[in-house]
CSV table of C-alpha atoms in Angstrom, one decimal:
chain,number,residue,atom,x,y,z
A,1,UNK,CA,27.2,147.5,138.0
A,2,UNK,CA,26.7,146.3,134.6
A,3,UNK,CA,23.6,143.9,134.1
A,4,UNK,CA,23.1,141.2,131.6
A,5,UNK,CA,19.2,141.9,131.3
A,6,UNK,CA,17.5,145.0,132.2
A,7,UNK,CA,14.4,147.3,130.9
A,8,UNK,CA,15.3,151.0,131.7
A,9,UNK,CA,12.9,153.9,131.0
A,10,UNK,CA,14.9,157.2,130.8
A,11,UNK,CA,13.9,161.1,130.3
A,12,UNK,CA,15.9,162.5,127.7
A,13,UNK,CA,16.4,166.1,128.6
A,14,UNK,CA,18.0,168.8,126.4
A,15,UNK,CA,19.1,172.4,126.9
A,16,UNK,CA,20.4,175.0,124.3
A,17,UNK,CA,23.8,176.2,125.2
A,18,UNK,CA,24.3,179.9,125.4
A,19,UNK,CA,27.4,182.4,126.3
A,20,UNK,CA,27.7,182.8,129.9
A,21,UNK,CA,30.2,183.5,132.5
A,22,UNK,CA,32.0,180.6,134.5
A,23,UNK,CA,30.4,180.0,137.9
A,24,UNK,CA,32.4,181.7,140.9
A,25,UNK,CA,34.1,179.0,142.8
A,26,UNK,CA,34.7,179.2,146.7
A,27,UNK,CA,38.1,178.7,148.3
A,28,UNK,CA,39.8,175.5,147.6
A,29,UNK,CA,37.7,174.5,144.6
A,30,UNK,CA,38.7,173.9,141.2
A,31,UNK,CA,37.0,172.3,138.2
A,32,UNK,CA,38.6,171.3,135.1
A,33,UNK,CA,39.0,168.2,132.5
A,34,UNK,CA,39.9,164.7,133.6
A,35,UNK,CA,43.6,164.3,133.9
A,36,UNK,CA,45.6,161.0,135.0
A,37,UNK,CA,45.6,162.1,138.6
A,38,UNK,CA,42.0,162.3,138.8
A,39,UNK,CA,41.5,159.3,136.7
A,40,UNK,CA,43.7,157.3,139.3
A,41,UNK,CA,41.5,158.7,142.0
A,42,UNK,CA,38.2,157.5,140.4
A,43,UNK,CA,39.8,154.0,139.9
A,44,UNK,CA,40.8,153.9,143.5
A,45,UNK,CA,37.5,155.1,145.1
A,46,UNK,CA,35.2,152.3,146.4
A,47,UNK,CA,32.4,154.1,144.7
A,48,UNK,CA,33.9,154.1,141.3
A,49,UNK,CA,33.5,151.5,138.4
A,50,UNK,CA,36.2,149.4,137.0
A,51,UNK,CA,39.1,150.9,135.6
A,52,UNK,CA,38.5,149.2,131.9
A,53,UNK,CA,35.1,151.4,131.9
A,54,UNK,CA,36.8,154.6,132.3
A,55,UNK,CA,39.6,153.5,130.0
A,56,UNK,CA,37.1,152.5,127.2
A,57,UNK,CA,35.2,155.9,127.6
A,58,UNK,CA,38.7,157.8,126.8
A,59,UNK,CA,39.4,155.5,123.8
A,60,UNK,CA,36.1,156.5,122.6
A,61,UNK,CA,36.8,160.1,122.9
A,62,UNK,CA,34.6,160.9,125.8
A,63,UNK,CA,35.8,163.6,128.1
A,64,UNK,CA,35.0,164.5,131.8
A,65,UNK,CA,34.6,167.5,134.0
A,66,UNK,CA,36.0,167.2,137.5
A,67,UNK,CA,35.6,169.1,140.6
A,68,UNK,CA,38.1,169.2,143.3
A,69,UNK,CA,38.1,170.6,146.7
A,70,UNK,CA,41.6,171.2,148.5
A,71,UNK,CA,43.2,168.8,145.7
A,72,UNK,CA,40.9,165.9,146.3
A,73,UNK,CA,38.3,164.7,143.6
A,74,UNK,CA,34.6,165.5,145.0
A,75,UNK,CA,32.2,165.4,141.8
A,76,UNK,CA,32.6,164.7,138.0
A,77,UNK,CA,30.2,164.6,135.1
A,78,UNK,CA,31.1,162.4,131.7
A,79,UNK,CA,30.5,163.8,128.2
A,80,UNK,CA,30.2,162.0,124.8
A,81,UNK,CA,30.7,164.1,121.8
A,82,UNK,CA,29.5,161.3,119.4
A,83,UNK,CA,26.6,159.2,120.9
A,84,UNK,CA,23.7,159.0,123.4
A,85,UNK,CA,24.0,155.9,125.3
A,86,UNK,CA,23.2,153.8,128.2
A,87,UNK,CA,25.9,151.9,130.3
A,88,UNK,CA,28.5,154.2,128.5
A,89,UNK,CA,31.7,152.4,128.4
A,90,UNK,CA,30.7,149.2,129.4
A,91,UNK,CA,31.3,146.3,126.7
A,92,UNK,CA,27.5,146.0,126.2
A,93,UNK,CA,26.4,149.7,126.1
A,94,UNK,CA,23.3,150.7,123.9
A,95,UNK,CA,23.6,153.6,121.6
A,96,UNK,CA,20.2,155.2,121.2
A,97,UNK,CA,21.3,158.3,119.3
A,98,UNK,CA,24.1,159.5,117.1
A,99,UNK,CA,25.5,163.2,117.8
A,100,UNK,CA,25.9,166.0,115.4
A,101,UNK,CA,29.0,168.2,115.9
A,102,UNK,CA,26.8,170.9,117.5
A,103,UNK,CA,25.5,168.3,120.0
A,104,UNK,CA,26.9,166.9,123.2
A,105,UNK,CA,25.5,164.1,125.6
A,106,UNK,CA,26.2,164.1,129.4
A,107,UNK,CA,26.1,161.0,131.6
A,108,UNK,CA,27.5,159.3,134.7
A,109,UNK,CA,26.9,162.8,136.8
A,110,UNK,CA,28.3,161.7,140.3
A,111,UNK,CA,29.2,163.4,143.5
A,112,UNK,CA,30.9,161.1,146.3
A,113,UNK,CA,28.8,160.8,149.3
A,114,UNK,CA,31.2,162.6,151.5
A,115,UNK,CA,30.8,165.6,149.5
A,116,UNK,CA,27.0,165.7,149.1
A,117,UNK,CA,24.6,168.6,149.7
A,118,UNK,CA,27.3,171.1,149.2
A,119,UNK,CA,26.1,172.5,145.8
A,120,UNK,CA,29.1,170.8,144.0
A,121,UNK,CA,27.0,169.1,141.3
A,122,UNK,CA,25.3,172.5,140.3
A,123,UNK,CA,28.6,174.3,140.0
A,124,UNK,CA,29.9,171.4,137.7
A,125,UNK,CA,27.0,171.6,135.5
A,126,UNK,CA,27.0,175.4,135.2
A,127,UNK,CA,30.8,175.1,134.4
A,128,UNK,CA,30.3,172.5,131.7
A,129,UNK,CA,27.4,174.4,130.0
A,130,UNK,CA,29.7,177.5,129.7
A,131,UNK,CA,32.9,175.6,128.5
A,132,UNK,CA,30.9,173.6,126.0
A,133,UNK,CA,29.5,176.5,124.1
A,134,UNK,CA,32.9,178.1,124.2
A,135,UNK,CA,34.0,174.9,122.4
A,136,UNK,CA,31.5,175.0,119.6
A,137,UNK,CA,28.7,173.0,121.0
A,138,UNK,CA,25.2,174.3,120.9
A,139,UNK,CA,22.9,171.7,122.3
A,140,UNK,CA,23.3,169.5,125.3
A,141,UNK,CA,21.5,166.1,126.0
A,142,UNK,CA,21.3,164.0,129.0
A,143,UNK,CA,19.1,161.1,130.5
A,144,UNK,CA,17.8,161.1,133.8
A,145,UNK,CA,15.7,157.9,135.4
A,146,UNK,CA,12.5,159.3,136.7
A,147,UNK,CA,13.2,158.2,140.3
A,148,UNK,CA,16.6,160.1,140.5
A,149,UNK,CA,15.2,163.1,142.6
A,150,UNK,CA,18.5,164.8,143.1
A,151,UNK,CA,19.4,164.8,139.4
A,152,UNK,CA,16.0,166.1,138.4
A,153,UNK,CA,15.9,168.9,140.7
A,154,UNK,CA,19.5,170.4,139.4
A,155,UNK,CA,18.4,169.6,135.9
A,156,UNK,CA,15.1,171.5,135.9
A,157,UNK,CA,16.6,174.1,138.2
A,158,UNK,CA,18.9,175.1,135.0
A,159,UNK,CA,15.7,175.0,132.8
A,160,UNK,CA,16.4,171.6,130.8
A,161,UNK,CA,13.4,170.5,128.8
A,162,UNK,CA,12.2,167.0,127.9
A,163,UNK,CA,13.3,165.9,124.5
A,164,UNK,CA,12.0,162.3,124.6
A,165,UNK,CA,11.3,159.1,126.7
A,166,UNK,CA,13.4,156.3,125.7
A,167,UNK,CA,13.1,152.8,126.8
A,168,UNK,CA,16.6,150.6,126.8
A,169,UNK,CA,16.2,146.8,126.8
A,170,UNK,CA,19.1,144.6,127.2
A,171,UNK,CA,18.8,140.7,127.1
A,172,UNK,CA,22.4,139.1,127.3
A,173,UNK,CA,24.4,140.2,124.3
A,174,UNK,CA,21.0,141.6,122.5
A,175,UNK,CA,20.0,145.1,123.1
A,176,UNK,CA,17.6,147.7,121.6
A,177,UNK,CA,16.2,151.0,122.3
A,178,UNK,CA,13.0,152.8,121.3
A,179,UNK,CA,11.3,156.1,121.7
A,180,UNK,CA,7.9,156.5,123.1
A,181,UNK,CA,4.9,158.0,121.2
A,182,UNK,CA,3.7,161.1,121.5
A,183,UNK,CA,0.8,160.4,124.0
A,184,UNK,CA,3.0,158.9,126.6
A,185,UNK,CA,5.4,161.8,126.0
A,186,UNK,CA,2.5,164.2,126.8
A,187,UNK,CA,1.7,162.3,129.9
A,188,UNK,CA,5.3,162.8,131.1
A,189,UNK,CA,5.4,166.5,130.2
A,190,UNK,CA,2.3,166.9,132.7
A,191,UNK,CA,4.2,165.0,135.2
A,192,UNK,CA,7.2,167.3,134.9
A,193,UNK,CA,4.9,170.4,135.1
A,194,UNK,CA,3.5,169.1,138.4
A,195,UNK,CA,6.7,168.2,139.8
A,196,UNK,CA,8.4,171.5,139.0
A,197,UNK,CA,5.6,173.2,140.6
A,198,UNK,CA,5.5,171.0,143.8
A,199,UNK,CA,9.2,171.8,144.1
A,200,UNK,CA,9.0,175.4,142.8
A,201,UNK,CA,11.8,175.0,140.4
């Protein structure tokens, strides 16, 4: 839910896109871009966001990769082709970087609670990495909050690397973001090294 004021630290991660095969999918699984049927499922789901947020994302040219199991939406990941931002699609989103034609930014990576711990998130990530490369993109950026353990594990398993530490600040209608200086980034890199070693990633 959108907040009128917050301070948010995020890890901006990146990965170089390379030629690869699409992941093999099990019986009943499909991955593709968002269509109107999937959009209506998102809107109707109690775990979703307001319809206006999704519509605004589409108006901005964002796309979304969706995984379905037996025809039902289970997992998705939104993609911006133009900007890195927090609260994407909300009226008060904060953009902290403009993308080149070779870059993309992923956000709102979500698996519905009924479908978790089945490996669906990893399948979506592998699929979009391959598909975006074939669409001409070469670098993928993403941000993860430091306490989102499930997301960190997936991204480090896929060999994402730290690009920057960014702090986003929102106070009513005013917002800004700034990138941490080298000493703090170095400390976070040390923490990531320990985290990956502990989880054998």
